[in-house]
Coordinates of C-alpha atoms in Angstrom, one line a residue:
M1 CA 23.9 -36.4 -45.1
L2 CA 19.8 -35.7 -45.8
A3 CA 18.6 -32.4 -45.3
P4 CA 15.4 -32.6 -42.8
H5 CA 12.2 -32.9 -44.7
P6 CA 10.4 -29.4 -44.5
N7 CA 7.5 -31.0 -43.0
A8 CA 9.4 -32.2 -40.1
A9 CA 10.9 -28.9 -39.7
A10 CA 7.5 -27.1 -39.5
A11 CA 6.3 -29.9 -37.2
A12 CA 8.9 -29.5 -34.7
S13 CA 8.5 -25.5 -34.8
N14 CA 5.0 -25.8 -34.2
A15 CA 5.5 -28.3 -31.4
E16 CA 7.9 -25.8 -29.9
V17 CA 5.3 -23.0 -29.9
I18 CA 2.8 -25.1 -28.4
A19 CA 5.1 -26.3 -25.6
H20 CA 5.9 -22.3 -25.1
R21 CA 2.0 -21.6 -25.3
R22 CA 0.9 -24.3 -22.6
T23 CA 4.1 -23.5 -20.4
L24 CA 3.1 -20.0 -20.1
W25 CA -0.9 -20.6 -19.9
R26 CA 0.3 -23.3 -16.8
W27 CA 2.0 -20.4 -14.9
H28 CA -0.7 -17.9 -15.7
F29 CA -3.3 -20.7 -14.3
Y30 CA -1.8 -21.3 -11.3
A31 CA -0.6 -17.3 -10.5
G32 CA -4.5 -16.5 -11.0
L33 CA -5.4 -19.3 -9.1
F34 CA -3.8 -17.7 -6.1
V35 CA -4.2 -14.5 -6.9
M36 CA -7.8 -13.6 -8.0
P37 CA -9.2 -14.3 -4.7
L38 CA -7.0 -12.0 -3.0
L39 CA -7.5 -9.6 -5.9
I40 CA -11.3 -9.1 -5.7
V41 CA -10.4 -8.3 -1.8
L42 CA -7.6 -5.9 -2.9
A43 CA -9.7 -4.0 -5.3
I44 CA -13.1 -3.8 -3.2
T45 CA -11.4 -2.7 -0.2
G46 CA -8.8 -0.5 -2.2
T47 CA -12.0 1.4 -4.1
L48 CA -13.3 2.3 -0.4
Y49 CA -10.2 3.5 1.1
C50 CA -9.8 5.1 -1.8
F51 CA -12.8 7.2 -1.2
Q52 CA -12.2 7.7 2.6
P53 CA -12.2 11.6 2.8
Q54 CA -15.6 11.4 1.4
I55 CA -17.2 8.6 3.4
E56 CA -16.0 9.1 6.8
P57 CA -17.8 12.7 6.8
L58 CA -20.7 11.5 5.7
L59 CA -20.7 8.0 8.0
Y60 CA -19.7 9.9 10.9
R61 CA -21.4 13.1 10.3
D62 CA -22.7 13.4 14.0
R63 CA -19.4 13.7 15.2
M64 CA -16.9 14.8 12.4
V65 CA -19.2 17.8 11.1
V66 CA -20.4 20.6 13.0
A67 CA -22.2 24.0 12.0
D68 CA -20.2 27.0 11.7
T69 CA -21.0 29.5 14.1
H70 CA -18.3 32.3 12.5
G71 CA -17.7 32.8 16.5
P72 CA -14.4 32.1 17.7
R73 CA -13.0 28.9 18.4
L74 CA -11.7 27.7 21.5
S75 CA -8.2 27.0 22.2
R76 CA -7.1 23.3 21.4
D77 CA -5.7 22.9 25.1
I78 CA -9.1 23.6 26.1
L79 CA -10.6 21.2 23.7
L80 CA -8.2 18.6 24.8
A81 CA -8.7 19.3 28.4
K82 CA -12.6 18.6 27.7
A83 CA -12.2 15.9 25.7
A84 CA -9.7 14.3 28.4
A85 CA -12.3 15.1 30.9
S86 CA -14.9 12.7 29.1
E87 CA -12.5 9.6 28.7
P88 CA -12.1 6.6 31.5
P89 CA -9.5 7.4 34.4
G90 CA -5.8 6.3 33.0
A91 CA -6.4 7.3 29.3
V92 CA -3.3 9.3 27.9
P93 CA -3.9 11.7 25.1
A94 CA -1.4 10.7 21.9
L95 CA -2.8 13.0 18.7
A96 CA -4.2 15.8 17.9
Q97 CA -5.6 15.8 14.3
I98 CA -5.4 19.8 12.7
E99 CA -8.2 21.1 10.3
T100 CA -8.6 24.3 9.3
D101 CA -12.0 23.8 7.7
R102 CA -14.5 25.2 10.0
T103 CA -17.2 22.7 9.7
R104 CA -15.1 20.1 11.1
S105 CA -15.0 19.1 14.9
A106 CA -11.6 18.8 16.6
E107 CA -10.1 15.5 17.0
F108 CA -8.0 13.8 19.7
V109 CA -6.7 10.3 20.1
F110 CA -6.2 8.8 23.5
R111 CA -4.7 5.5 24.6
L112 CA -6.8 3.5 26.5
P113 CA -5.6 1.7 29.6
S114 CA -7.0 -1.6 28.0
G115 CA -4.3 -0.8 25.0
E116 CA -6.6 0.2 22.3
S117 CA -6.8 3.9 20.9
E118 CA -9.8 6.2 20.7
S119 CA -10.6 9.4 19.1
V120 CA -12.6 12.2 21.0
Y121 CA -14.5 14.2 18.5
V122 CA -15.3 18.0 20.3
N123 CA -17.4 21.2 19.2
P124 CA -14.7 23.9 18.6
Y125 CA -16.9 26.7 19.5
D126 CA -18.7 25.7 22.4
G127 CA -16.5 22.7 23.9
A128 CA -19.3 20.0 23.7
V129 CA -18.1 16.7 23.4
L130 CA -19.8 15.1 19.9
G131 CA -18.6 11.2 20.8
T132 CA -15.7 8.7 20.1
L133 CA -14.8 6.2 17.4
S134 CA -12.2 3.7 18.1
V135 CA -9.3 3.9 15.9
E136 CA -8.9 0.2 15.9
H137 CA -12.6 -0.7 14.9
R138 CA -13.7 2.4 12.7
L139 CA -14.7 1.4 9.2
M140 CA -11.9 2.5 7.1
K141 CA -9.4 1.1 9.5
Q142 CA -10.8 -2.2 9.1
V143 CA -10.9 -1.7 5.1
R144 CA -6.9 -0.5 5.4
N145 CA -6.6 -4.1 7.4
L146 CA -8.2 -5.7 5.1
H147 CA -6.3 -4.4 2.3
R148 CA -2.7 -4.9 3.7
G149 CA -3.3 -8.0 5.9
L150 CA -6.8 -9.7 5.6
M151 CA -7.1 -8.8 9.3
L152 CA -4.9 -12.0 10.1
G153 CA -1.9 -10.1 11.2
K154 CA 1.7 -11.0 9.6
T155 CA 0.6 -14.0 8.2
G156 CA -2.1 -12.0 6.2
E157 CA 0.6 -9.4 5.4
L158 CA 2.6 -12.2 4.0
L159 CA -0.2 -13.4 1.8
M160 CA -1.3 -9.9 0.4
E161 CA 2.8 -9.7 -0.3
L162 CA 2.7 -12.8 -1.8
A163 CA -0.6 -12.0 -4.0
G164 CA 1.3 -8.8 -5.1
C165 CA 4.4 -10.6 -6.3
W166 CA 2.2 -13.2 -8.0
T167 CA 0.5 -10.6 -9.7
L168 CA 3.6 -10.0 -11.3
V169 CA 3.7 -13.5 -12.7
M170 CA -0.1 -13.0 -13.9
I171 CA 0.7 -10.0 -15.8
G172 CA 3.7 -11.4 -17.7
T173 CA 2.1 -14.3 -18.7
G174 CA -1.2 -12.9 -19.4
V175 CA 0.1 -10.3 -22.1
A176 CA 2.5 -13.2 -23.7
L177 CA -0.6 -15.4 -24.2
W178 CA -2.5 -12.3 -25.6
W179 CA 0.5 -11.3 -27.9
P180 CA -1.3 -11.2 -31.3
S181 CA 0.1 -13.1 -34.1
R182 CA -0.4 -12.0 -37.6
S183 CA -3.0 -14.4 -38.3
N184 CA -4.5 -13.7 -34.9
A185 CA -4.0 -9.8 -35.2
R186 CA -6.3 -10.4 -38.7
K187 CA -9.3 -12.1 -36.7
G188 CA -10.1 -9.5 -34.4
G189 CA -10.3 -9.9 -30.4
V190 CA -6.7 -8.2 -29.7
W191 CA -7.8 -4.5 -28.8
L192 CA -11.2 -4.9 -28.6
P193 CA -13.8 -8.2 -27.7
R194 CA -15.6 -10.1 -30.0
L195 CA -18.8 -9.8 -28.6
S196 CA -20.3 -11.7 -31.4
L197 CA -18.5 -14.7 -29.9
Q198 CA -20.6 -17.3 -27.6
G199 CA -19.7 -19.8 -24.8
R200 CA -16.2 -19.7 -23.6
A201 CA -14.6 -18.1 -26.2
W202 CA -16.6 -14.9 -25.4
W203 CA -15.2 -15.0 -21.8
R204 CA -11.8 -15.4 -23.1
D205 CA -11.9 -12.6 -25.3
L206 CA -13.3 -10.4 -22.7
H207 CA -10.5 -11.6 -20.2
A208 CA -7.8 -11.2 -22.9
V209 CA -8.5 -8.0 -24.1
G210 CA -9.9 -6.3 -20.7
G211 CA -6.2 -7.7 -19.1
V212 CA -4.0 -6.1 -21.9
W213 CA -6.1 -2.7 -21.2
L214 CA -5.7 -2.9 -17.2
A215 CA -2.2 -4.4 -17.5
I216 CA -0.2 -1.0 -17.0
G217 CA -2.3 -0.3 -14.2
A218 CA -2.1 -3.4 -12.4
L219 CA 1.2 -3.5 -12.8
F220 CA 1.5 0.1 -11.0
F221 CA -0.5 -0.8 -8.3
V222 CA 1.8 -3.9 -7.4
L223 CA 4.8 -1.5 -7.7
S224 CA 3.8 1.4 -5.6
G225 CA 1.9 -1.3 -2.8
L226 CA 5.0 -3.7 -2.5
P227 CA 7.3 -0.5 -0.5
W228 CA 4.4 -0.7 2.2
S229 CA 4.4 -4.5 2.7
G230 CA 5.2 -5.9 6.0
S231 CA 8.2 -8.0 5.0
W232 CA 9.6 -7.1 1.6
G233 CA 8.9 -3.4 2.2
K234 CA 10.4 -3.0 5.3
Q235 CA 14.0 -5.0 4.0
F236 CA 13.6 -2.6 0.8
K237 CA 13.6 0.5 3.0
A238 CA 16.4 -0.9 4.9
L239 CA 18.4 -1.4 1.4
A240 CA 17.6 2.1 0.2
T241 CA 18.5 3.6 2.9
T242 CA 22.2 1.8 3.0
A243 CA 22.2 3.2 -0.6
S244 CA 21.4 6.7 0.3
L245 CA 18.1 6.1 -1.7
G246 CA 15.7 6.1 0.9
Y247 CA 14.6 8.2 4.0
P248 CA 16.7 10.3 5.9
K249 CA 19.7 8.1 7.9
G250 CA 19.2 9.9 11.5
A251 CA 17.8 12.7 13.2
W252 CA 20.5 14.5 14.3
G253 CA 22.9 15.5 11.1
E254 CA 23.0 12.3 8.8
A255 CA 19.6 13.9 7.1
R256 CA 19.9 17.4 5.8
V257 CA 18.0 18.5 8.6
H258 CA 17.7 22.3 9.7
S259 CA 19.2 22.0 13.1
T260 CA 21.0 19.6 15.4
A261 CA 20.3 18.5 19.0
P262 CA 21.4 20.4 22.0
A263 CA 23.9 18.3 24.0
T264 CA 21.9 17.4 26.7
A265 CA 19.2 15.7 24.4
R266 CA 22.1 13.9 22.5
N267 CA 23.2 12.4 25.3
E268 CA 20.0 11.0 26.5
H269 CA 19.5 10.0 22.8
D270 CA 22.8 8.0 23.0
M271 CA 21.3 6.5 26.2
H272 CA 18.4 5.0 24.8
A273 CA 20.3 3.8 21.6
M274 CA 22.3 1.7 23.8
H275 CA 19.3 0.1 25.5
G276 CA 17.6 -0.2 22.2
M277 CA 14.9 2.4 23.6
E278 CA 15.0 4.6 20.5
M279 CA 11.4 5.4 19.1
K280 CA 10.6 5.6 15.4
M281 CA 8.0 7.3 13.5
D282 CA 6.0 4.3 12.8
D283 CA 5.4 3.8 16.5
L284 CA 3.9 7.2 17.0
P285 CA 0.1 7.4 17.2
L286 CA -0.6 9.3 13.5
H287 CA -3.0 8.3 10.9
Q288 CA -0.4 8.5 8.3
T289 CA 3.1 8.8 8.1
P290 CA 5.3 9.1 4.6
W291 CA 7.1 6.4 3.9
A292 CA 10.1 8.0 3.5
V293 CA 10.7 8.6 7.7
G294 CA 8.6 5.7 8.9
A295 CA 11.9 4.5 10.5
T296 CA 14.0 7.4 11.2
T297 CA 14.4 7.9 15.2
V298 CA 12.2 10.2 17.0
P299 CA 14.6 12.6 18.8
D300 CA 14.0 14.0 22.8
S301 CA 13.0 17.5 24.1
A302 CA 16.4 18.7 26.3
N303 CA 16.1 18.4 29.8
A304 CA 13.8 21.0 31.6
A305 CA 13.4 22.3 35.2
A306 CA 10.2 20.6 36.8
S307 CA 8.4 23.6 36.8
A308 CA 8.8 24.4 33.2
A309 CA 5.5 24.4 31.0
R310 CA 4.7 22.3 28.1
M311 CA 4.4 24.7 25.0
P312 CA 0.5 25.0 24.6
I313 CA -0.8 23.2 21.1
D314 CA -2.2 26.5 19.5
D315 CA 2.0 27.4 19.6
V316 CA 2.5 24.3 17.9
V317 CA -0.1 24.9 15.0
A318 CA 1.3 28.5 14.8
L319 CA 4.9 27.3 14.5
A320 CA 3.6 24.5 11.8
A321 CA 2.1 27.4 10.0
R322 CA 5.0 29.6 9.9
N323 CA 7.1 26.4 8.2
G324 CA 4.7 26.1 5.7
I325 CA 1.9 23.4 7.3
E326 CA -1.5 24.8 7.4
A327 CA -3.8 21.7 8.0
G328 CA -4.7 18.3 7.4
Y329 CA -2.1 17.1 9.5
G330 CA -1.4 15.3 12.7
I331 CA 0.5 16.2 15.9
A332 CA 1.6 13.5 18.1
L333 CA 1.9 14.4 21.6
P334 CA 4.8 14.1 24.2
S335 CA 4.1 11.0 26.1
K336 CA 7.2 11.6 28.5
P337 CA 9.1 14.4 29.9
T338 CA 11.6 14.4 27.2
G339 CA 9.3 13.6 24.5
V340 CA 8.8 15.9 21.7
Y341 CA 5.8 17.4 19.6
T342 CA 6.1 15.6 16.2
V343 CA 4.3 17.2 13.3
S344 CA 3.3 14.6 10.4
Y345 CA 2.3 16.5 7.2
F346 CA 1.2 13.8 4.6
P347 CA -0.8 15.6 1.8
A348 CA -1.9 14.8 -1.7
D349 CA 1.5 16.8 -3.1
P350 CA 4.5 14.8 -1.9
R351 CA 6.4 17.5 -2.6
A352 CA 4.9 18.9 0.5
E353 CA 5.4 16.2 2.6
R354 CA 7.1 17.3 5.9
T355 CA 8.2 16.2 9.3
L356 CA 8.7 18.6 12.3
H357 CA 10.3 17.7 15.7
I358 CA 9.7 20.2 18.4
D359 CA 10.9 20.5 21.8
Q360 CA 7.6 20.6 23.9
Y361 CA 9.2 23.4 26.3
S362 CA 11.2 25.9 24.0
G363 CA 9.5 25.2 21.1
R364 CA 12.9 24.9 18.8
V365 CA 13.1 22.7 15.7
L366 CA 14.7 19.8 16.7
S367 CA 14.2 18.1 13.4
D368 CA 12.9 19.2 9.8
I369 CA 12.8 16.6 7.4
G370 CA 10.8 17.5 3.9
Y371 CA 10.6 15.9 0.5
A372 CA 13.9 17.6 -0.6
S373 CA 15.7 15.6 2.4
Y374 CA 14.9 12.1 0.6
G375 CA 16.4 10.2 -1.2
G376 CA 15.9 9.1 -5.2
V377 CA 13.9 6.0 -4.5
A378 CA 12.0 7.7 -1.7
K379 CA 11.0 10.3 -3.8
V380 CA 9.2 7.9 -6.3
I381 CA 7.8 6.1 -4.4
S382 CA 6.2 8.8 -2.2
Y383 CA 4.9 9.8 -5.7
G384 CA 3.8 6.3 -6.2
T385 CA 1.8 6.3 -2.9
S386 CA -0.3 9.3 -3.7
L387 CA -1.3 8.2 -7.1
H388 CA -1.9 4.6 -5.5
M389 CA -4.4 5.9 -2.9
G390 CA -6.4 8.4 -5.1
R391 CA -5.1 11.7 -4.0
Y392 CA -2.3 13.3 -6.5
F393 CA -5.1 14.4 -9.1
G394 CA -8.1 14.7 -6.6
L395 CA -11.4 13.3 -7.6
A396 CA -10.0 12.5 -11.4
N397 CA -7.1 10.2 -9.4
Q398 CA -10.0 8.6 -7.5
I399 CA -11.8 7.7 -10.4
V400 CA -9.2 6.3 -12.6
C401 CA -7.8 4.2 -9.4
S402 CA -11.6 2.8 -8.9
A403 CA -12.3 1.6 -12.3
I404 CA -8.5 -0.1 -12.6
S405 CA -9.6 -1.8 -9.5
L406 CA -12.9 -3.0 -10.1
G407 CA -11.8 -3.6 -13.7
L408 CA -9.1 -6.4 -12.1
A409 CA -12.0 -7.7 -9.8
A410 CA -13.9 -8.7 -12.9
L411 CA -11.1 -9.9 -14.5
A412 CA -11.1 -12.3 -11.7
V413 CA -14.4 -12.9 -12.0
T414 CA -14.0 -14.0 -16.1
G415 CA -11.0 -16.2 -15.3
F416 CA -13.2 -17.9 -12.7
V417 CA -16.0 -18.5 -15.4
M418 CA -13.3 -19.7 -18.1
W419 CA -11.8 -22.0 -15.3
M420 CA -15.6 -23.5 -14.5
K421 CA -16.4 -23.9 -18.2
R422 CA -13.3 -26.0 -19.2
R423 CA -12.4 -27.7 -15.7
P424 CA -13.5 -31.6 -16.1
A425 CA -15.6 -32.8 -12.9
R426 CA -13.5 -33.3 -9.5
E427 CA -10.4 -31.9 -11.3
L428 CA -8.2 -29.0 -10.8
G429 CA -8.3 -28.3 -14.4
A430 CA -5.0 -27.1 -14.7
P431 CA -3.3 -27.0 -18.8
A432 CA -2.0 -30.4 -19.5
R433 CA 2.0 -30.1 -19.5
P434 CA 3.6 -30.1 -23.0
V435 CA 5.4 -33.5 -24.3
R436 CA 8.5 -31.5 -25.2
R437 CA 10.2 -28.6 -22.9
A438 CA 10.4 -25.4 -24.7
P439 CA 13.4 -23.6 -24.2
M440 CA 12.2 -20.2 -23.0
R441 CA 15.6 -19.2 -21.3
A442 CA 14.1 -15.2 -21.0
W443 CA 11.0 -16.6 -19.4
R444 CA 13.1 -18.5 -16.9
G445 CA 15.5 -16.0 -16.5
S446 CA 13.2 -13.5 -15.4
L447 CA 11.3 -15.8 -13.3
T448 CA 14.9 -16.3 -11.3
L449 CA 15.4 -12.4 -11.1
L450 CA 11.8 -12.1 -9.5
G451 CA 13.0 -15.1 -7.4
V452 CA 15.9 -13.0 -6.3
I453 CA 14.3 -9.8 -6.0
F454 CA 11.5 -11.3 -3.9
P455 CA 13.1 -14.1 -1.8
L456 CA 9.4 -15.1 -0.6
M457 CA 7.8 -15.5 -4.0
G458 CA 11.1 -17.4 -5.0
A459 CA 10.3 -19.8 -2.5
T460 CA 6.7 -20.4 -3.4
M461 CA 7.5 -20.6 -7.2
L462 CA 9.9 -23.6 -6.2
A463 CA 7.1 -25.2 -4.1
V464 CA 4.8 -24.7 -7.1
W465 CA 7.4 -25.9 -9.5
C466 CA 7.9 -29.0 -7.0
F467 CA 4.4 -29.7 -6.7
D468 CA 3.5 -29.5 -10.3
R469 CA 6.1 -32.3 -11.0
L470 CA 5.5 -34.6 -8.3
A471 CA 1.4 -34.3 -9.0
F472 CA 1.4 -34.1 -13.1
G473 CA 4.8 -35.0 -14.2
A474 CA 3.1 -38.3 -15.8
R475 CA 0.7 -36.4 -17.3
R476 CA 1.3 -34.4 -20.0
A477 CA -0.7 -33.4 -23.4
A478 CA -0.2 -34.6 -26.8
A479 CA 1.8 -32.2 -29.0

């Protein structure tokens, strides 16, 4: 039997390399076509939201900032009463935001008869009502809604979740396409773009080199953001809880809490559970809630006599301070006779995260959940969230996150320019399919694994594969 000619073997190897590269390029193209427009939205909204602590006091200075008179401040219950007097009949107080900065106004959130919520700002020194802001329509809330779901509700959340998943494909294929061979490494354009090039080659170098530098940041953004997504994130949270790796399993003893519920409260809690009426932390009108406790059950206060007085808010603040919670947190106010005060502390350092449920009459701490109570997965996600939002390292963290976000937006622009420069008129311009099918077992295995981990993404990958076969199956590039 004759041995194959060396030239034939080399040609076969070269054809396999071309098939391998074209397959990667084709998937990179499809991923980019879907992801890039959404990536620009994510980058711009993420950058804006990252600077929320600086933007809002400037934007709403007339309501949020007051002059420090160096005098005593009115009690929070008096301030709440003044805020309530300015609201329409039927408005229900839902939240007190606690700040110790003497130049910040007191903020209270009310549920309006229309179903929406409104923040009322009060001067803590003289009790003057400074103004209101719609919780749903304030700028940063709109920015956050755009970032999470394009302001399209559940449909938008699913689209953004898919964008995150497909970004993983885009990162993987992009790095594989960039990966230098020995000959390419000598030509340059690996770690620094060759600015002497012209035309599409210049844009390609800028896109490829920039993409590699930003790949780790993009991967981090995706992996730290997906646990907050509306579909997969909820399922992941439930799975982590089942494996005792997520949030504490319950409010009465299954978690490592500091106290147990009184018998009367426990009986009422069981009755609510039987009728599917349990309130979760995510249901409370808090501005922000730690990921780890979002699905935990809110307990009830013990039954009290009709004449029992509710604990003053200032006493709740003092109790929180004794438990190490000083400022920058929200107190969800009791919404029913058996409701509780819920203190939710979501600081920059996740190790200080804390959730307290306090009996509204006796001041007893019914549940105390801190970082030490979290499972391993929840602890990692808490750190990821703080870094993702630009909070952990302060301004430096904000600048790094913004640079990565805006860099990814620039990649979307360079990718679009490259597409326009190579796309034939009135055609999609997808890279041609190779004549031969490259084995690429590791690549196919990785896609399959992603499809299993992210079922929604798996379904769309199958749809893209079918579309590619049906629409372009007969059109292949010459090897």
